[in-house]
Amino acid sequence: MRNSLLDRFRGAGGAGTFRADFTASLVVFLVAVPLCVGVAVASGVPAELGLITGIVGGLITGCLPGSSLQVSGPAAGLTVLVYEAVQEYGVAALGVLVLISGLLQLAMGALGFGRWFRAISLAVVQGMLAGIGLVLIAGQLYALGDMKAPSSGLDKIFGIPGLIGDVAGSSDSLTAVAIGVGTILVLVFWPRFKQGAKILPAPLAAVMLATIATVSLDLPVARVEVKGLLEAVQPPGLGEFTQLAEVGMIGTVLAFTLIASAESLFSAAAVDRLHDGPRTQYDKELMAQGAGNAVCGALGALPMTAVIVRSSANVFAGAKTKLSRILHGVWLLVFAVLFPSALGIIPIATLAGVLVHAGWKLIPTKDLLPLWRERRGEAIILIVTAGAIVTTDMFEGVIIGLLLSVIKTAWETSHVHIDVTGRDADEDQPIKVRVLGNATFLRLPKLLDELEGLPRERVVELDLRGLRHVDHACEMALATWTERHNAVVRHAEPVEEDTKVPA
């Protein structure tokens, strides 16, 4: 049928567009498999739950309007939060958290909150990605040695010296590190073999080679624990919903909602800069993410966000329409149903290597130095945002970055000038001061310093009509200064001789 769903996805590009989307979907699928499994393992849940989230991200979110090339799935940026939630409330409660978060995202999108993310500074987006990358790398360094990672970002970083000592004293850990480092080396050098890279994407090649080495040599390293796809599904029961009465549970729901929404829409801003296709419709994309999370919650799976690693792979593989991300979900479903036992032979260390490499690619190492030279303020925002995410969490770090961005913008737009006339006139004539431009509290110290430089014995007439904008704090401060200055001048005026009172 000419009007079939497949024909509609082919669009104006015809068969060429379909071929491009089909090829891109295979690339994204091969990238997504190790990432879905790796994020699940790092989050402390069965590996199959990561695949379920990836499947929903392709088949549900992929069909909905919003972003055409952005790919959704389990997010590395939420691993720490998910791990803590699972430890606190149990795997069964994860479905409730994700379900309610998805419903809140649907409401936020319907109310138009998504469009506000169009104004996000590029420095904040890059800082967010860099912060996620640093936290991801720090956490997966422990998994490289089959060790358990601390919970907070700072503890992960400060614990690295102790980790090195522990690994050096264990032959099994050294073996796991060798597997993980070998995985990273394959990921780095495999793309240089262009013919091989066209046939097999680097992530899949790295995992396959590490797995073959582990199995053939019977290496004593930890491997992924496998259950069936249906057995891994754990819909939340009534008992889990009663936990919503706890304050901590509500706080976790809000954290899931805000972080997942922020990461998805910030990722959309980043992905839009990678291609020339249709721009993201932020409100619709937020609702698409909400629908996907609601389904993931009903299945007891991991929370979903748009993922920059998979999305960029989709763009660079030549995808033209959303068909590529839908087909990637189909391939994930086929793999999870037909080949679940294939996961059980994968070493955890090799998945850690994949995530370390993915985290490194999120850090804008090539852009930072040129940005520092040309736009130092933007570079500072990037660095502070990334550092705040490492020391606190993603949500607080992004809020700090946004506040810095707003302050920087306000400072740069607050150009104010004082025009003084009458300084050389008779002493009994007032000095006329006209303030021009945009007067905000950020420029208030400069304004007051210039006013303090005026003669103290002359009355000042302040004219603010030339201001395009003046905030309340600045207006009140200027009015107060003028009133006090003129009151002092009038009090100090000499009294005429004929009006003096005789002693």
Short mmCIF file of N, CA and C in Angstrom, two decimals, residues 134-286:
data_model
loop_
_atom_site.label_atom_id
_atom_site.label_comp_id
_atom_site.label_asym_id
_atom_site.label_seq_id
_atom_site.Cartn_x
_atom_site.Cartn_y
_atom_site.Cartn_z
N LEU A 134 32.29 12.89 33.78
CA LEU A 134 33.24 12.73 34.88
C LEU A 134 32.71 11.76 35.94
N VAL A 135 31.43 11.92 36.31
CA VAL A 135 30.84 11.02 37.31
C VAL A 135 30.81 9.59 36.79
N LEU A 136 30.48 9.45 35.50
CA LEU A 136 30.42 8.12 34.90
C LEU A 136 31.79 7.45 34.91
N ILE A 137 32.80 8.19 34.52
CA ILE A 137 34.16 7.64 34.49
C ILE A 137 34.60 7.24 35.90
N ALA A 138 34.39 8.16 36.87
CA ALA A 138 34.82 7.87 38.24
C ALA A 138 34.16 6.62 38.79
N GLY A 139 32.87 6.43 38.51
CA GLY A 139 32.17 5.26 39.02
C GLY A 139 32.59 3.98 38.35
N GLN A 140 32.82 4.04 37.03
CA GLN A 140 33.14 2.82 36.29
C GLN A 140 34.59 2.39 36.46
N LEU A 141 35.45 3.26 36.98
CA LEU A 141 36.81 2.83 37.30
C LEU A 141 36.79 1.70 38.34
N TYR A 142 35.83 1.76 39.24
CA TYR A 142 35.69 0.69 40.25
C TYR A 142 35.21 -0.60 39.60
N ALA A 143 34.24 -0.45 38.66
CA ALA A 143 33.73 -1.64 37.98
C ALA A 143 34.81 -2.29 37.11
N LEU A 144 35.78 -1.51 36.63
CA LEU A 144 36.87 -2.08 35.86
C LEU A 144 37.64 -3.12 36.66
N GLY A 145 37.73 -2.90 37.97
CA GLY A 145 38.44 -3.85 38.82
C GLY A 145 37.53 -4.78 39.59
N ASP A 146 36.26 -4.86 39.16
CA ASP A 146 35.27 -5.69 39.85
C ASP A 146 35.12 -5.28 41.31
N MET A 147 35.20 -3.97 41.56
CA MET A 147 35.05 -3.42 42.90
C MET A 147 33.74 -2.64 43.01
N LYS A 148 33.25 -2.47 44.21
CA LYS A 148 32.03 -1.70 44.44
C LYS A 148 32.38 -0.22 44.59
N ALA A 149 31.66 0.64 43.88
CA ALA A 149 31.95 2.07 43.90
C ALA A 149 31.22 2.76 45.04
N PRO A 150 31.81 3.82 45.63
CA PRO A 150 31.09 4.64 46.61
C PRO A 150 29.90 5.32 45.95
N SER A 151 29.04 5.91 46.77
CA SER A 151 27.79 6.46 46.24
C SER A 151 27.96 7.85 45.64
N SER A 152 28.64 8.77 46.33
CA SER A 152 28.72 10.15 45.86
C SER A 152 29.88 10.34 44.89
N GLY A 153 29.77 11.40 44.07
CA GLY A 153 30.82 11.70 43.10
C GLY A 153 32.15 12.00 43.75
N LEU A 154 32.14 12.78 44.82
CA LEU A 154 33.39 13.13 45.50
C LEU A 154 34.03 11.89 46.12
N ASP A 155 33.22 11.02 46.73
CA ASP A 155 33.77 9.80 47.33
C ASP A 155 34.41 8.91 46.27
N LYS A 156 33.79 8.88 45.09
CA LYS A 156 34.38 8.09 43.99
C LYS A 156 35.77 8.62 43.63
N ILE A 157 35.87 9.94 43.53
CA ILE A 157 37.15 10.55 43.13
C ILE A 157 38.19 10.39 44.23
N PHE A 158 37.82 10.69 45.46
CA PHE A 158 38.79 10.61 46.56
C PHE A 158 39.16 9.16 46.89
N GLY A 159 38.33 8.22 46.47
CA GLY A 159 38.62 6.82 46.75
C GLY A 159 39.50 6.15 45.72
N ILE A 160 39.85 6.88 44.65
CA ILE A 160 40.66 6.28 43.57
C ILE A 160 42.03 5.81 44.06
N PRO A 161 42.76 6.59 44.89
CA PRO A 161 44.05 6.07 45.38
C PRO A 161 43.91 4.74 46.12
N GLY A 162 42.90 4.62 46.97
CA GLY A 162 42.66 3.36 47.65
C GLY A 162 42.29 2.25 46.69
N LEU A 163 41.53 2.61 45.64
CA LEU A 163 41.15 1.63 44.62
C LEU A 163 42.39 1.06 43.94
N ILE A 164 43.34 1.93 43.62
CA ILE A 164 44.56 1.48 42.95
C ILE A 164 45.31 0.46 43.82
N GLY A 165 45.38 0.75 45.11
CA GLY A 165 46.04 -0.19 46.02
C GLY A 165 45.32 -1.53 46.10
N ASP A 166 43.99 -1.49 46.17
CA ASP A 166 43.21 -2.73 46.24
C ASP A 166 43.37 -3.57 44.98
N VAL A 167 43.34 -2.90 43.83
CA VAL A 167 43.47 -3.62 42.56
C VAL A 167 44.87 -4.23 42.44
N ALA A 168 45.89 -3.46 42.84
CA ALA A 168 47.26 -3.95 42.72
C ALA A 168 47.49 -5.19 43.58
N GLY A 169 46.74 -5.35 44.64
CA GLY A 169 46.92 -6.49 45.52
C GLY A 169 46.08 -7.69 45.20
N SER A 170 45.34 -7.66 44.09
CA SER A 170 44.45 -8.77 43.72
C SER A 170 44.68 -9.15 42.27
N SER A 171 45.05 -10.40 42.04
CA SER A 171 45.28 -10.86 40.67
C SER A 171 43.99 -10.88 39.85
N ASP A 172 42.86 -11.23 40.50
CA ASP A 172 41.58 -11.25 39.79
C ASP A 172 41.19 -9.84 39.35
N SER A 173 41.41 -8.86 40.22
CA SER A 173 41.09 -7.48 39.86
C SER A 173 41.98 -6.98 38.73
N LEU A 174 43.24 -7.35 38.77
CA LEU A 174 44.15 -6.95 37.69
C LEU A 174 43.71 -7.57 36.36
N THR A 175 43.20 -8.78 36.40
CA THR A 175 42.69 -9.41 35.18
C THR A 175 41.48 -8.65 34.65
N ALA A 176 40.57 -8.27 35.56
CA ALA A 176 39.39 -7.51 35.14
C ALA A 176 39.79 -6.16 34.55
N VAL A 177 40.78 -5.50 35.18
CA VAL A 177 41.25 -4.22 34.65
C VAL A 177 41.85 -4.39 33.26
N ALA A 178 42.59 -5.48 33.06
CA ALA A 178 43.16 -5.73 31.74
C ALA A 178 42.06 -5.88 30.68
N ILE A 179 40.98 -6.57 31.05
CA ILE A 179 39.85 -6.73 30.14
C ILE A 179 39.22 -5.37 29.83
N GLY A 180 39.01 -4.56 30.87
CA GLY A 180 38.39 -3.25 30.68
C GLY A 180 39.25 -2.31 29.87
N VAL A 181 40.55 -2.28 30.18
CA VAL A 181 41.46 -1.40 29.43
C VAL A 181 41.57 -1.86 27.98
N GLY A 182 41.59 -3.16 27.77
CA GLY A 182 41.60 -3.67 26.40
C GLY A 182 40.36 -3.25 25.63
N THR A 183 39.23 -3.24 26.31
CA THR A 183 37.98 -2.78 25.68
C THR A 183 38.10 -1.32 25.26
N ILE A 184 38.64 -0.50 26.14
CA ILE A 184 38.80 0.93 25.82
C ILE A 184 39.73 1.13 24.63
N LEU A 185 40.84 0.35 24.59
CA LEU A 185 41.78 0.47 23.47
C LEU A 185 41.12 0.10 22.15
N VAL A 186 40.29 -0.94 22.17
CA VAL A 186 39.58 -1.32 20.94
C VAL A 186 38.63 -0.20 20.52
N LEU A 187 37.93 0.39 21.48
CA LEU A 187 37.01 1.48 21.17
C LEU A 187 37.74 2.68 20.56
N VAL A 188 38.96 2.91 21.01
CA VAL A 188 39.72 4.06 20.52
C VAL A 188 40.29 3.80 19.12
N PHE A 189 40.86 2.60 18.92
CA PHE A 189 41.59 2.35 17.68
C PHE A 189 40.76 1.67 16.60
N TRP A 190 39.66 1.03 16.96
CA TRP A 190 38.85 0.33 15.96
C TRP A 190 38.35 1.25 14.83
N PRO A 191 37.86 2.48 15.13
CA PRO A 191 37.39 3.34 14.04
C PRO A 191 38.46 3.69 13.01
N ARG A 192 39.74 3.51 13.35
CA ARG A 192 40.79 3.80 12.37
C ARG A 192 40.84 2.76 11.26
N PHE A 193 40.33 1.57 11.54
CA PHE A 193 40.21 0.55 10.51
C PHE A 193 38.85 0.74 9.83
N LYS A 194 38.84 1.58 8.82
CA LYS A 194 37.58 2.04 8.24
C LYS A 194 36.73 0.90 7.69
N GLN A 195 37.37 -0.08 7.06
CA GLN A 195 36.61 -1.18 6.50
C GLN A 195 35.92 -1.99 7.60
N GLY A 196 36.67 -2.27 8.67
CA GLY A 196 36.08 -3.02 9.77
C GLY A 196 35.01 -2.23 10.49
N ALA A 197 35.21 -0.92 10.64
CA ALA A 197 34.24 -0.08 11.34
C ALA A 197 32.93 0.00 10.58
N LYS A 198 33.00 -0.11 9.25
CA LYS A 198 31.76 -0.07 8.46
C LYS A 198 30.93 -1.33 8.69
N ILE A 199 31.61 -2.45 8.91
CA ILE A 199 30.91 -3.72 9.11
C ILE A 199 30.44 -3.88 10.54
N LEU A 200 31.29 -3.48 11.49
CA LEU A 200 31.02 -3.72 12.90
C LEU A 200 31.33 -2.45 13.70
N PRO A 201 30.35 -1.84 14.37
CA PRO A 201 30.63 -0.66 15.19
C PRO A 201 31.60 -0.97 16.32
N ALA A 202 32.36 0.02 16.71
CA ALA A 202 33.41 -0.17 17.72
C ALA A 202 32.89 -0.75 19.04
N PRO A 203 31.75 -0.25 19.59
CA PRO A 203 31.30 -0.82 20.87
C PRO A 203 31.03 -2.31 20.81
N LEU A 204 30.39 -2.74 19.72
CA LEU A 204 30.10 -4.17 19.61
C LEU A 204 31.37 -4.98 19.39
N ALA A 205 32.29 -4.44 18.58
CA ALA A 205 33.56 -5.14 18.35
C ALA A 205 34.32 -5.29 19.66
N ALA A 206 34.36 -4.23 20.47
CA ALA A 206 35.09 -4.27 21.73
C ALA A 206 34.49 -5.30 22.69
N VAL A 207 33.16 -5.31 22.80
CA VAL A 207 32.49 -6.26 23.70
C VAL A 207 32.69 -7.69 23.21
N MET A 208 32.58 -7.90 21.91
CA MET A 208 32.74 -9.25 21.36
C MET A 208 34.15 -9.78 21.60
N LEU A 209 35.16 -8.96 21.33
CA LEU A 209 36.54 -9.40 21.50
C LEU A 209 36.84 -9.70 22.98
N ALA A 210 36.38 -8.81 23.88
CA ALA A 210 36.62 -9.03 25.31
C ALA A 210 35.89 -10.27 25.80
N THR A 211 34.69 -10.48 25.31
CA THR A 211 33.92 -11.65 25.72
C THR A 211 34.56 -12.94 25.23
N ILE A 212 35.02 -12.94 23.98
CA ILE A 212 35.69 -14.12 23.41
C ILE A 212 36.95 -14.44 24.21
N ALA A 213 37.73 -13.40 24.55
CA ALA A 213 38.95 -13.62 25.33
C ALA A 213 38.63 -14.18 26.71
N THR A 214 37.58 -13.66 27.33
CA THR A 214 37.20 -14.10 28.67
C THR A 214 36.76 -15.56 28.67
N VAL A 215 35.92 -15.91 27.68
CA VAL A 215 35.39 -17.27 27.63
C VAL A 215 36.46 -18.27 27.23
N SER A 216 37.25 -17.93 26.22
CA SER A 216 38.25 -18.88 25.72
C SER A 216 39.36 -19.12 26.74
N LEU A 217 39.71 -18.10 27.52
CA LEU A 217 40.77 -18.25 28.53
C LEU A 217 40.21 -18.56 29.91
N ASP A 218 38.89 -18.60 30.02
CA ASP A 218 38.22 -18.88 31.30
C ASP A 218 38.75 -17.97 32.41
N LEU A 219 38.72 -16.69 32.13
CA LEU A 219 39.27 -15.70 33.06
C LEU A 219 38.35 -15.53 34.28
N PRO A 220 38.93 -15.37 35.47
CA PRO A 220 38.12 -15.24 36.70
C PRO A 220 37.62 -13.82 36.93
N VAL A 221 36.70 -13.37 36.09
CA VAL A 221 36.14 -12.02 36.23
C VAL A 221 34.63 -12.11 36.36
N ALA A 222 34.05 -11.08 36.98
CA ALA A 222 32.59 -11.04 37.16
C ALA A 222 31.90 -10.87 35.81
N ARG A 223 30.76 -11.53 35.68
CA ARG A 223 30.01 -11.46 34.42
C ARG A 223 28.56 -11.03 34.70
N VAL A 224 27.89 -10.64 33.65
CA VAL A 224 26.51 -10.15 33.78
C VAL A 224 25.60 -11.30 34.20
N GLU A 225 24.76 -11.06 35.19
CA GLU A 225 23.77 -12.06 35.60
C GLU A 225 22.53 -11.93 34.72
N VAL A 226 22.02 -13.05 34.25
CA VAL A 226 20.96 -13.05 33.25
C VAL A 226 19.70 -13.71 33.79
N LYS A 227 18.56 -13.07 33.50
CA LYS A 227 17.24 -13.68 33.68
C LYS A 227 16.50 -13.49 32.37
N GLY A 228 15.38 -14.16 32.21
CA GLY A 228 14.59 -13.97 31.01
C GLY A 228 13.96 -12.60 30.99
N LEU A 229 13.58 -12.15 29.80
CA LEU A 229 13.01 -10.81 29.66
C LEU A 229 11.70 -10.69 30.44
N LEU A 230 10.84 -11.69 30.32
CA LEU A 230 9.56 -11.65 31.01
C LEU A 230 9.75 -11.76 32.52
N GLU A 231 10.72 -12.58 32.93
CA GLU A 231 10.97 -12.73 34.36
C GLU A 231 11.49 -11.44 34.98
N ALA A 232 12.16 -10.62 34.20
CA ALA A 232 12.71 -9.36 34.72
C ALA A 232 11.65 -8.29 34.90
N VAL A 233 10.53 -8.42 34.20
CA VAL A 233 9.46 -7.43 34.32
C VAL A 233 8.81 -7.54 35.70
N GLN A 234 8.76 -6.41 36.41
CA GLN A 234 8.19 -6.40 37.77
C GLN A 234 7.24 -5.22 37.92
N PRO A 235 6.00 -5.34 37.44
CA PRO A 235 5.05 -4.22 37.60
C PRO A 235 4.85 -3.90 39.07
N PRO A 236 4.77 -2.63 39.41
CA PRO A 236 4.59 -2.26 40.83
C PRO A 236 3.23 -2.68 41.35
N GLY A 237 3.22 -3.14 42.61
CA GLY A 237 1.98 -3.53 43.25
C GLY A 237 1.43 -2.44 44.15
N LEU A 238 0.30 -2.71 44.75
CA LEU A 238 -0.35 -1.72 45.62
C LEU A 238 0.54 -1.35 46.80
N GLY A 239 1.28 -2.31 47.32
CA GLY A 239 2.15 -2.03 48.46
C GLY A 239 3.22 -1.01 48.15
N GLU A 240 3.73 -1.04 46.92
CA GLU A 240 4.75 -0.06 46.53
C GLU A 240 4.17 1.35 46.43
N PHE A 241 2.91 1.45 45.98
CA PHE A 241 2.29 2.78 45.87
C PHE A 241 2.08 3.41 47.24
N THR A 242 1.89 2.60 48.27
CA THR A 242 1.71 3.15 49.61
C THR A 242 2.97 3.84 50.12
N GLN A 243 4.13 3.51 49.54
CA GLN A 243 5.38 4.14 49.94
C GLN A 243 5.45 5.61 49.52
N LEU A 244 4.54 6.01 48.64
CA LEU A 244 4.53 7.42 48.22
C LEU A 244 4.18 8.36 49.36
N ALA A 245 3.68 7.81 50.45
CA ALA A 245 3.39 8.65 51.61
C ALA A 245 4.67 9.11 52.31
N GLU A 246 5.79 8.46 52.01
CA GLU A 246 7.06 8.84 52.62
C GLU A 246 7.63 10.08 51.93
N VAL A 247 8.18 10.97 52.73
CA VAL A 247 8.75 12.21 52.19
C VAL A 247 9.92 11.90 51.26
N GLY A 248 10.76 10.94 51.66
CA GLY A 248 11.91 10.59 50.83
C GLY A 248 11.50 10.07 49.48
N MET A 249 10.42 9.30 49.43
CA MET A 249 9.93 8.75 48.16
C MET A 249 9.46 9.88 47.24
N ILE A 250 8.75 10.84 47.81
CA ILE A 250 8.28 11.98 47.01
C ILE A 250 9.46 12.78 46.47
N GLY A 251 10.47 12.99 47.32
CA GLY A 251 11.65 13.71 46.88
C GLY A 251 12.36 13.01 45.75
N THR A 252 12.41 11.67 45.82
CA THR A 252 13.05 10.90 44.75
C THR A 252 12.27 11.01 43.45
N VAL A 253 10.94 10.99 43.54
CA VAL A 253 10.10 11.16 42.35
C VAL A 253 10.38 12.51 41.69
N LEU A 254 10.43 13.56 42.50
CA LEU A 254 10.70 14.90 41.94
C LEU A 254 12.09 14.96 41.32
N ALA A 255 13.06 14.33 41.98
CA ALA A 255 14.42 14.31 41.42
C ALA A 255 14.45 13.58 40.09
N PHE A 256 13.79 12.41 40.02
CA PHE A 256 13.71 11.67 38.76
C PHE A 256 13.09 12.55 37.67
N THR A 257 11.98 13.20 38.02
CA THR A 257 11.24 13.98 37.02
C THR A 257 12.08 15.13 36.49
N LEU A 258 12.66 15.90 37.39
CA LEU A 258 13.38 17.10 36.97
C LEU A 258 14.68 16.74 36.25
N ILE A 259 15.41 15.76 36.77
CA ILE A 259 16.68 15.40 36.14
C ILE A 259 16.45 14.76 34.78
N ALA A 260 15.48 13.84 34.71
CA ALA A 260 15.19 13.18 33.43
C ALA A 260 14.72 14.20 32.39
N SER A 261 13.87 15.14 32.81
CA SER A 261 13.38 16.17 31.88
C SER A 261 14.52 17.07 31.43
N ALA A 262 15.35 17.50 32.39
CA ALA A 262 16.46 18.38 32.06
C ALA A 262 17.44 17.69 31.12
N GLU A 263 17.80 16.46 31.44
CA GLU A 263 18.78 15.75 30.61
C GLU A 263 18.23 15.53 29.20
N SER A 264 16.95 15.18 29.08
CA SER A 264 16.36 14.93 27.77
C SER A 264 16.32 16.20 26.93
N LEU A 265 15.88 17.29 27.53
CA LEU A 265 15.72 18.51 26.75
C LEU A 265 17.05 19.21 26.51
N PHE A 266 17.99 19.10 27.44
CA PHE A 266 19.34 19.61 27.18
C PHE A 266 19.99 18.79 26.07
N SER A 267 19.77 17.48 26.11
CA SER A 267 20.29 16.62 25.04
C SER A 267 19.67 17.01 23.70
N ALA A 268 18.39 17.35 23.70
CA ALA A 268 17.74 17.77 22.46
C ALA A 268 18.40 19.02 21.90
N ALA A 269 18.75 19.96 22.78
CA ALA A 269 19.44 21.16 22.33
C ALA A 269 20.79 20.82 21.72
N ALA A 270 21.49 19.85 22.33
CA ALA A 270 22.79 19.44 21.79
C ALA A 270 22.64 18.72 20.46
N VAL A 271 21.65 17.82 20.36
CA VAL A 271 21.46 17.05 19.14
C VAL A 271 21.02 17.95 17.99
N ASP A 272 20.21 18.96 18.28
CA ASP A 272 19.77 19.89 17.23
C ASP A 272 20.94 20.61 16.59
N ARG A 273 22.03 20.75 17.33
CA ARG A 273 23.22 21.42 16.79
C ARG A 273 24.04 20.49 15.90
N LEU A 274 23.69 19.20 15.88
CA LEU A 274 24.45 18.23 15.10
C LEU A 274 23.88 17.99 13.71
N HIS A 275 22.67 18.43 13.46
CA HIS A 275 22.05 18.15 12.16
C HIS A 275 21.24 19.34 11.68
N ASP A 276 20.85 19.30 10.42
CA ASP A 276 20.09 20.39 9.79
C ASP A 276 18.63 20.04 9.58
N GLY A 277 18.16 18.97 10.19
CA GLY A 277 16.78 18.54 10.02
C GLY A 277 15.82 19.33 10.89
N PRO A 278 14.60 18.83 11.06
CA PRO A 278 13.59 19.53 11.86
C PRO A 278 14.06 19.72 13.30
N ARG A 279 13.76 20.91 13.84
CA ARG A 279 14.15 21.21 15.22
C ARG A 279 13.21 20.52 16.20
N THR A 280 13.69 20.34 17.41
CA THR A 280 12.90 19.69 18.45
C THR A 280 11.73 20.57 18.88
N GLN A 281 10.56 19.96 19.04
CA GLN A 281 9.40 20.62 19.65
C GLN A 281 9.41 20.23 21.13
N TYR A 282 9.86 21.16 21.96
CA TYR A 282 10.23 20.81 23.33
C TYR A 282 9.06 20.30 24.16
N ASP A 283 7.91 20.92 24.05
CA ASP A 283 6.76 20.47 24.84
C ASP A 283 6.34 19.06 24.43
N LYS A 284 6.32 18.80 23.13
CA LYS A 284 5.95 17.47 22.65
C LYS A 284 7.02 16.44 23.01
N GLU A 285 8.28 16.84 22.97
CA GLU A 285 9.34 15.91 23.35
C GLU A 285 9.25 15.55 24.83
N LEU A 286 8.91 16.54 25.65
CA LEU A 286 8.76 16.28 27.08
C LEU A 286 7.60 15.30 27.33
#
